[in-house]
């Protein structure tokens, strides 16, 4: 999925550059026509500027692609990005001027083309600055990496591990290897990967760690109870990937909730069993919507944030925000943010109220909870207490829409089938919230 996302990111990056080039050209045209002082104002109507714009976009796009504009930012400094941008604009601008010369388009305004070069460089550098630092923030977040557990540690597993480590854009983080041979436990396969245990530890590893994918890199015939392991992983919503093996036909059954398909990993054709959607374009679009909508709404609702913060301070003691540890994608722990709606020592009071819990299972719900302040009741009724979770969305910990994030103590009491809830990012809102909540 991460390779798919990188491909879509590249397309978005290219489309953004085309848009900025067009904006730069149009701005330069109107500045030359209307905004410059005499005697520089005005522009000749003889050239077909629509054709010139098309020529500019095509030539610059080719130059930018060849100049490495859209290569990965991993391992690069901002100075390298800025230098590459300047070089690309200079070469692109020169190529455009040379092409116009060959076409004998001598009546094109030189001042306008100079303005275009300056404006395009400023806009492109600004966009790449934002992309670069967004990438650094994204890379620093554990939620944006895919944790994989590899079954096997010999030649095929070693080759896969080295390819993952050498591929800067893989997005994979190797959790460790499992083996069937006790003598191999503890062996270092590479500098950062070692054999962490035997197959009988498979269940506890999946249950107690945020594993996103299990890769079977050894012949399946060497693994006892392979069907049980695969079924267990499926119930957790964990992807299963099998390296090429003529033993694959031994699995003569269909996983209950997973679809099987062929997929390339590091140049190796593999079979994947997945219980979550694999529409890369749709998932990528959803991620873009999450970040952009959360960012815009944080700006739009900033006055409301300030008003709520002031009211909380005026009506009760304690901090404005309430932080609570929750379980997110794959069981990753994070702190969900809310406006505080309860009294300051609410968590300490919870134990004495457990006998008044009004719902079955691990979740605590109480209709007339005495810990909730009067302003907190208003915030909960209007769902305004959830607004700070837009920050969680920007951090990559949550999505706008998805299953609500459970607390770890609830997750510990989950039955196996309930773990699939953690196979997607938790959401700020979901069908439960708009359909009656705990009355559903």
Coordinates of C-alpha atoms in Angstrom, one line a residue:
X1 CA 0.0 0.0 0.0
X2 CA 2.9 2.4 0.7
X3 CA 4.3 1.9 -2.8
X4 CA 0.9 2.7 -4.2
X5 CA 0.6 5.8 -2.0
X6 CA 4.1 7.0 -3.2
X7 CA 2.9 6.6 -6.8
X8 CA -0.2 8.7 -6.1
X9 CA 1.9 11.3 -4.2
X10 CA 4.1 11.7 -7.2
X11 CA 1.1 12.3 -9.5
X12 CA -0.2 14.9 -7.0
X13 CA 3.2 16.5 -6.9
X14 CA 3.4 16.7 -10.7
X15 CA -0.2 18.1 -11.0
X16 CA 0.6 20.7 -8.3
X17 CA 3.7 21.9 -10.3
X18 CA 1.7 22.1 -13.5
X19 CA -0.9 24.2 -11.7
X20 CA 1.7 26.5 -10.2
X21 CA 3.4 27.0 -13.5
X22 CA 0.1 28.0 -15.0
X23 CA -0.7 30.4 -12.2
X24 CA 2.8 31.9 -12.5
X25 CA 2.4 32.5 -16.3
X26 CA -1.1 34.0 -15.9
X27 CA 0.2 36.3 -13.0
X28 CA 3.1 37.4 -15.1
X29 CA 0.8 38.2 -18.0
X30 CA -1.6 40.4 -16.1
X31 CA 1.2 42.1 -14.2
X32 CA 2.9 43.0 -17.5
X33 CA -0.4 44.1 -19.0
X34 CA -1.9 46.1 -16.1
X35 CA 0.4 46.6 -13.1
X36 CA 3.8 47.8 -14.2
X37 CA 4.7 51.5 -14.3
X38 CA 5.1 53.4 -17.6
X39 CA 6.7 52.8 -20.0
X40 CA 6.7 49.0 -19.2
X41 CA 3.0 48.5 -18.9
X42 CA 1.1 46.9 -21.7
X43 CA 1.6 43.8 -23.8
X44 CA 1.4 42.8 -27.4
X45 CA -1.7 40.9 -28.4
X46 CA -0.1 39.4 -31.5
X47 CA 1.3 36.2 -29.9
X48 CA -1.0 33.3 -29.0
X49 CA -0.3 33.2 -25.2
X50 CA -2.5 30.1 -24.8
X51 CA -0.1 28.3 -27.1
X52 CA 2.9 29.7 -25.2
X53 CA 1.4 28.6 -21.9
X54 CA 0.9 25.1 -23.3
X55 CA 4.5 25.1 -24.5
X56 CA 5.8 26.3 -21.1
X57 CA 3.9 23.5 -19.2
X58 CA 5.1 20.7 -21.5
X59 CA 8.7 21.8 -21.6
X60 CA 9.0 22.5 -17.9
X61 CA 7.2 19.3 -17.0
X62 CA 9.8 17.3 -19.1
X63 CA 12.7 19.3 -17.6
X64 CA 11.4 18.9 -14.1
X65 CA 11.0 15.2 -14.4
X66 CA 14.4 14.7 -15.9
X67 CA 15.9 16.9 -13.2
X68 CA 14.7 14.7 -10.4
X69 CA 12.0 17.0 -9.1
X70 CA 9.8 14.0 -8.2
X71 CA 12.4 11.7 -6.7
X72 CA 12.0 10.7 -3.1
X73 CA 12.9 13.4 -0.5
X74 CA 14.3 10.7 1.8
X75 CA 18.0 11.4 2.7
X76 CA 17.9 14.9 1.1
X77 CA 18.5 18.2 2.8
X78 CA 16.4 21.3 2.2
X79 CA 19.5 23.0 0.5
X80 CA 19.5 20.2 -2.0
X81 CA 15.8 20.6 -2.7
X82 CA 16.1 24.4 -3.1
X83 CA 19.1 24.0 -5.4
X84 CA 17.4 21.4 -7.5
X85 CA 14.4 23.7 -7.8
X86 CA 16.5 26.7 -8.9
X87 CA 18.4 24.5 -11.4
X88 CA 15.1 23.0 -12.8
X89 CA 13.5 26.5 -13.3
X90 CA 16.6 27.9 -14.9
X91 CA 17.0 25.0 -17.3
X92 CA 13.2 25.0 -18.0
X93 CA 13.1 28.7 -18.6
X94 CA 16.2 28.5 -20.9
X95 CA 14.6 25.6 -22.9
X96 CA 11.4 27.6 -23.3
X97 CA 13.3 30.7 -24.6
X98 CA 15.3 28.5 -27.0
X99 CA 12.2 26.8 -28.3
X100 CA 10.5 30.2 -28.8
X101 CA 13.6 31.4 -30.7
X102 CA 13.4 28.3 -33.0
X103 CA 9.7 29.1 -33.6
X104 CA 10.7 32.7 -34.4
X105 CA 8.3 34.0 -31.7
X106 CA 10.2 37.2 -31.3
X107 CA 7.2 39.3 -30.2
X108 CA 6.9 37.5 -26.8
X109 CA 7.4 40.0 -24.0
X110 CA 10.8 39.4 -22.4
X111 CA 9.8 41.3 -19.3
X112 CA 6.7 39.0 -19.0
X113 CA 8.9 35.9 -19.4
X114 CA 11.3 37.2 -16.8
X115 CA 8.4 37.8 -14.4
X116 CA 7.2 34.3 -15.1
X117 CA 10.6 32.8 -14.2
X118 CA 10.8 34.7 -10.9
X119 CA 7.1 34.0 -9.8
X120 CA 7.3 30.3 -10.8
X121 CA 10.5 29.9 -8.8
X122 CA 9.0 31.5 -5.7
X123 CA 5.8 29.4 -5.9
X124 CA 7.6 26.2 -6.7
X125 CA 10.1 26.7 -3.9
X126 CA 7.3 27.5 -1.5
X127 CA 5.4 24.3 -2.4
X128 CA 8.5 22.2 -2.1
X129 CA 9.3 23.7 1.3
X130 CA 5.9 22.7 2.5
X131 CA 6.2 19.3 1.0
X132 CA 9.7 18.7 2.4
X133 CA 8.8 19.7 6.0
X134 CA 5.5 17.8 5.8
X135 CA 7.5 14.8 4.7
X136 CA 9.9 15.2 7.7
X137 CA 6.9 15.4 10.1
X138 CA 5.2 12.4 8.4
X139 CA 8.4 10.3 8.5
X140 CA 8.8 11.0 12.2
X141 CA 5.4 9.6 13.1
X142 CA 5.3 6.0 14.0
X143 CA 1.7 5.8 12.8
X144 CA 2.9 6.3 9.2
X145 CA 5.1 3.2 9.1
X146 CA 4.1 -0.3 8.4
X147 CA 5.3 -2.8 10.9
X148 CA 6.0 -6.3 9.4
X149 CA 6.8 -9.6 11.1
X150 CA 8.8 -12.0 8.9
X151 CA 8.4 -15.7 9.3
X152 CA 11.7 -17.2 8.3
X153 CA 15.3 -16.0 8.5
X154 CA 17.3 -17.9 5.9
X155 CA 18.2 -16.9 2.3
X156 CA 14.8 -15.8 1.0
X157 CA 14.1 -13.8 4.2
X158 CA 17.5 -12.3 4.2
X159 CA 17.2 -11.1 0.6
X160 CA 13.8 -9.6 1.4
X161 CA 15.1 -7.8 4.5
X162 CA 18.0 -6.3 2.6
X163 CA 15.7 -5.1 -0.2
X164 CA 13.4 -3.5 2.3
X165 CA 16.3 -1.8 4.1
X166 CA 17.8 -0.6 0.8
X167 CA 14.5 0.7 -0.5
X168 CA 14.1 4.2 1.0
X169 CA 10.5 4.5 0.0
X170 CA 9.2 1.2 1.2
X171 CA 7.5 2.6 4.3
X172 CA 8.2 -0.8 6.0
X173 CA 9.7 -1.3 9.5
X174 CA 10.7 -4.8 10.2
X175 CA 9.6 -5.9 13.7
X176 CA 11.6 -9.1 13.7
X177 CA 11.8 -12.7 12.4
X178 CA 10.2 -15.9 13.7
X179 CA 11.6 -19.3 13.2
X180 CA 10.8 -23.0 13.5
X181 CA 14.4 -23.8 14.4
X182 CA 15.2 -23.1 18.1
X183 CA 18.9 -22.9 17.2
X184 CA 18.3 -19.7 15.1
X185 CA 16.6 -17.7 17.9
X186 CA 18.7 -14.6 18.7
X187 CA 20.6 -14.6 15.4
X188 CA 21.1 -11.2 13.8
X189 CA 19.9 -11.3 10.2
X190 CA 21.0 -7.7 9.6
X191 CA 22.2 -4.8 11.7
X192 CA 18.6 -3.9 12.8
X193 CA 16.8 -7.3 12.5
X194 CA 17.1 -10.5 14.4
X195 CA 15.2 -13.7 15.1
X196 CA 13.0 -12.8 18.1
X197 CA 11.4 -16.1 18.8
X198 CA 9.7 -19.3 17.6
X199 CA 6.4 -19.8 15.9
X200 CA 4.6 -20.7 19.2
X201 CA 5.1 -17.0 20.1
X202 CA 3.1 -15.9 16.9
X203 CA -0.2 -15.4 18.8
X204 CA 1.2 -13.3 21.6
X205 CA 3.3 -11.1 19.3
X206 CA 0.2 -10.2 17.2
X207 CA -1.9 -9.6 20.2
X208 CA 0.6 -7.5 22.1
X209 CA 2.3 -5.5 19.3
X210 CA 1.2 -3.2 16.4
X211 CA 1.9 -5.7 13.6
X212 CA 0.4 -4.6 10.3
X213 CA 1.6 -7.5 8.0
X214 CA 3.0 -11.0 8.4
X215 CA 5.3 -12.1 5.6
X216 CA 5.9 -15.9 5.3
X217 CA 9.3 -16.1 3.7
X218 CA 10.0 -19.8 4.3
X219 CA 8.5 -22.8 2.6
X220 CA 5.0 -23.3 4.0
X221 CA 5.6 -27.1 4.3
X222 CA 8.1 -26.3 7.1
X223 CA 5.5 -24.6 9.3
X224 CA 3.1 -26.8 11.3
X225 CA -0.5 -25.5 11.7
X226 CA 0.0 -22.9 8.9
X227 CA -3.8 -22.6 8.5
X228 CA -4.3 -21.7 12.2
X229 CA -1.6 -19.0 12.0
X230 CA -3.2 -17.5 8.9
X231 CA -6.7 -17.6 10.4
X232 CA -5.5 -16.0 13.6
X233 CA -3.8 -13.1 11.6
X234 CA -7.0 -12.7 9.6
X235 CA -9.1 -12.3 12.7
X236 CA -6.8 -9.5 13.8
X237 CA -7.1 -7.7 10.5
X238 CA -3.4 -8.3 9.8
X239 CA -2.3 -8.6 6.1
X240 CA -0.8 -11.9 5.2
X241 CA 1.9 -12.0 2.5
X242 CA 3.4 -15.2 1.1
X243 CA 6.7 -15.2 -0.9
X244 CA 6.7 -17.4 -4.1
X245 CA 6.5 -21.0 -3.1
X246 CA 5.2 -24.0 -5.0
X247 CA 3.7 -25.1 -1.7
X248 CA 1.0 -22.4 -1.9
X249 CA -1.6 -24.9 -3.2
X250 CA -1.3 -26.7 0.1
X251 CA -3.6 -23.9 1.5
X252 CA -6.8 -25.4 0.1
X253 CA -9.3 -23.2 1.8
X254 CA -10.6 -19.6 1.6
X255 CA -10.1 -17.2 4.5
X256 CA -13.4 -16.1 5.8
X257 CA -13.0 -12.3 5.5
X258 CA -9.9 -11.9 3.3
X259 CA -9.5 -11.6 -0.4
X260 CA -6.4 -13.0 -2.2
X261 CA -4.5 -11.3 -4.9
X262 CA -1.0 -11.1 -6.4
X263 CA 1.1 -8.1 -5.5
X264 CA 4.7 -7.1 -6.1
X265 CA 6.9 -6.4 -3.1
X266 CA 10.4 -5.1 -3.7
X267 CA 10.4 -6.7 -7.2
X268 CA 9.2 -10.0 -5.9
X269 CA 5.7 -11.4 -6.9
X270 CA 3.8 -12.4 -3.8
X271 CA 0.4 -13.6 -2.8
X272 CA -1.5 -11.4 -0.3
X273 CA -4.5 -12.2 1.8
X274 CA -6.1 -9.0 3.1
X275 CA -9.3 -8.3 5.1
X276 CA -9.1 -4.5 4.5
X277 CA -9.8 -2.6 1.3
X278 CA -6.9 -2.5 -1.1
X279 CA -8.1 0.4 -3.4
X280 CA -4.9 2.4 -3.2
X281 CA -6.4 5.4 -5.0
X282 CA -9.4 5.7 -2.7
X283 CA -7.4 5.2 0.4
X284 CA -4.9 7.8 -0.7
X285 CA -7.7 10.3 -1.5
X286 CA -9.2 9.6 1.9
X287 CA -5.8 10.5 3.5
X288 CA -5.5 13.7 1.5
X289 CA -9.1 14.7 2.6
X290 CA -8.3 13.9 6.2
X291 CA -5.2 16.2 6.3
X292 CA -6.7 19.0 4.2
X293 CA -10.1 19.1 5.9
X294 CA -8.6 18.9 9.4
X295 CA -6.2 21.7 8.6
X296 CA -8.9 24.0 7.1
X297 CA -11.3 23.3 10.0
X298 CA -8.8 24.0 12.6
X299 CA -8.3 27.5 11.1
X300 CA -12.1 28.1 10.7
X301 CA -13.0 26.9 14.2
X302 CA -10.1 28.7 16.0
X303 CA -12.4 31.4 17.4
X304 CA -14.7 28.7 18.7
X305 CA -11.7 26.9 20.2
X306 CA -10.8 30.0 22.1
X307 CA -14.4 30.6 23.3
X308 CA -14.7 27.0 24.6
X309 CA -11.3 27.1 26.3
X310 CA -12.3 30.3 28.1
X311 CA -15.6 28.8 29.2
X312 CA -14.0 25.6 30.5
X313 CA -11.5 27.7 32.6
X314 CA -14.3 29.9 34.0
X315 CA -16.6 27.0 34.9
X316 CA -14.3 24.5 36.5
X317 CA -10.7 23.9 37.7
X318 CA -8.2 22.0 35.6
X319 CA -6.7 22.0 32.1
X320 CA -8.6 22.9 29.0
X321 CA -7.8 19.6 27.2
X322 CA -8.3 16.1 28.4
X323 CA -5.8 13.5 27.1
X324 CA -6.5 9.8 27.3
X325 CA -4.5 6.9 26.0
X326 CA -6.3 5.0 23.2
X327 CA -5.6 2.2 20.9
X328 CA -5.3 3.1 17.2
X329 CA -4.3 1.4 14.0
X330 CA -2.9 -2.1 14.7
X331 CA -3.1 -1.5 18.4
X332 CA -0.7 1.5 18.4
X333 CA -1.1 3.6 21.5
X334 CA -1.7 7.4 21.3
X335 CA -3.3 10.1 23.3
X336 CA -6.7 11.3 22.0
X337 CA -7.5 14.9 22.6
X338 CA -10.8 16.3 23.8
X339 CA -12.1 19.4 25.5
X340 CA -12.3 18.6 29.2
X341 CA -16.0 17.9 30.2
X342 CA -15.5 16.3 33.6
X343 CA -14.2 17.5 37.0
X344 CA -10.5 17.5 37.5
X345 CA -10.2 14.1 39.3
X346 CA -12.7 12.2 37.1
X347 CA -10.5 9.2 36.4
X348 CA -9.9 8.6 40.1
X349 CA -13.7 8.6 40.7
X350 CA -14.4 6.0 37.9
X351 CA -13.6 3.0 40.0
X352 CA -16.2 3.8 42.6
X353 CA -18.9 4.2 39.9
X354 CA -18.2 0.9 38.1
X355 CA -21.2 -0.8 39.6
X356 CA -23.4 1.8 37.9
X357 CA -22.1 0.9 34.4
X358 CA -25.1 0.8 32.1
X359 CA -23.6 -1.1 29.1
X360 CA -22.3 -4.7 28.8
X361 CA -18.7 -5.5 28.0
X362 CA -15.5 -3.6 28.7
X363 CA -16.9 -0.1 27.9
X364 CA -18.0 2.2 30.8
X365 CA -21.1 4.3 30.1
X366 CA -23.4 6.1 32.7
X367 CA -26.3 8.3 31.7
X368 CA -26.2 10.7 34.6
X369 CA -22.5 10.7 35.3
X370 CA -21.8 13.0 38.3
X371 CA -18.3 13.7 37.1
X372 CA -19.6 15.8 34.1
X373 CA -19.7 19.5 34.5
X374 CA -22.7 21.6 33.3
X375 CA -20.7 23.1 30.5
X376 CA -19.3 19.6 29.8
X377 CA -22.9 18.3 29.3
X378 CA -23.4 21.0 26.6
X379 CA -20.1 20.1 24.9
X380 CA -21.0 16.4 24.8
X381 CA -24.5 17.0 23.6
X382 CA -23.3 19.1 20.7
X383 CA -20.2 16.9 20.2
X384 CA -18.0 20.0 20.4
X385 CA -15.8 18.2 22.9
X386 CA -14.4 16.2 20.0
X387 CA -13.1 19.1 18.0
X388 CA -9.5 18.9 19.3
X389 CA -9.3 15.5 17.6
X390 CA -8.7 17.4 14.4
X391 CA -5.1 17.7 15.8
X392 CA -5.0 13.9 16.1
X393 CA -6.0 13.7 12.4
X394 CA -3.2 16.1 11.4
X395 CA -0.7 13.9 13.5
X396 CA -1.7 10.9 11.4
X397 CA -3.2 9.1 14.5
X398 CA -6.8 9.3 13.4
X399 CA -9.0 9.7 10.3
X400 CA -12.1 11.9 10.0
X401 CA -14.3 8.9 9.6
X402 CA -13.6 5.5 11.1
X403 CA -14.3 3.3 14.2
X404 CA -14.0 5.2 17.4
X405 CA -10.6 4.6 19.2
X406 CA -11.1 2.3 22.2
X407 CA -9.1 2.6 25.4
X408 CA -6.4 -0.1 26.0
X409 CA -8.1 -1.6 29.0
X410 CA -11.1 -2.3 26.7
X411 CA -8.9 -3.8 24.0
X412 CA -7.4 -6.2 26.5
X413 CA -10.9 -7.7 27.1
X414 CA -11.7 -8.0 23.3
X415 CA -12.7 -11.3 21.9
X416 CA -10.6 -12.3 18.9
X417 CA -13.1 -11.2 16.2
X418 CA -13.3 -7.7 17.8
X419 CA -9.6 -7.0 17.0
X420 CA -10.4 -6.4 13.4
X421 CA -11.8 -3.0 14.6
X422 CA -8.1 -2.0 14.9
X423 CA -7.3 -2.9 11.3
X424 CA -8.2 0.7 10.1
X425 CA -7.4 4.1 11.5
X426 CA -9.8 5.2 14.2
X427 CA -12.1 8.1 13.3
X428 CA -13.3 11.4 14.7
X429 CA -16.8 10.3 13.8
X430 CA -18.5 7.1 12.6
X431 CA -21.9 5.5 12.0
X432 CA -22.3 4.8 15.7
X433 CA -22.0 8.5 16.6
X434 CA -24.7 9.6 14.1
X435 CA -27.1 6.7 14.9
X436 CA -27.9 7.1 18.5
X437 CA -24.5 6.4 20.2
X438 CA -24.9 4.1 23.2
X439 CA -28.6 3.9 22.6
X440 CA -27.9 2.0 19.4

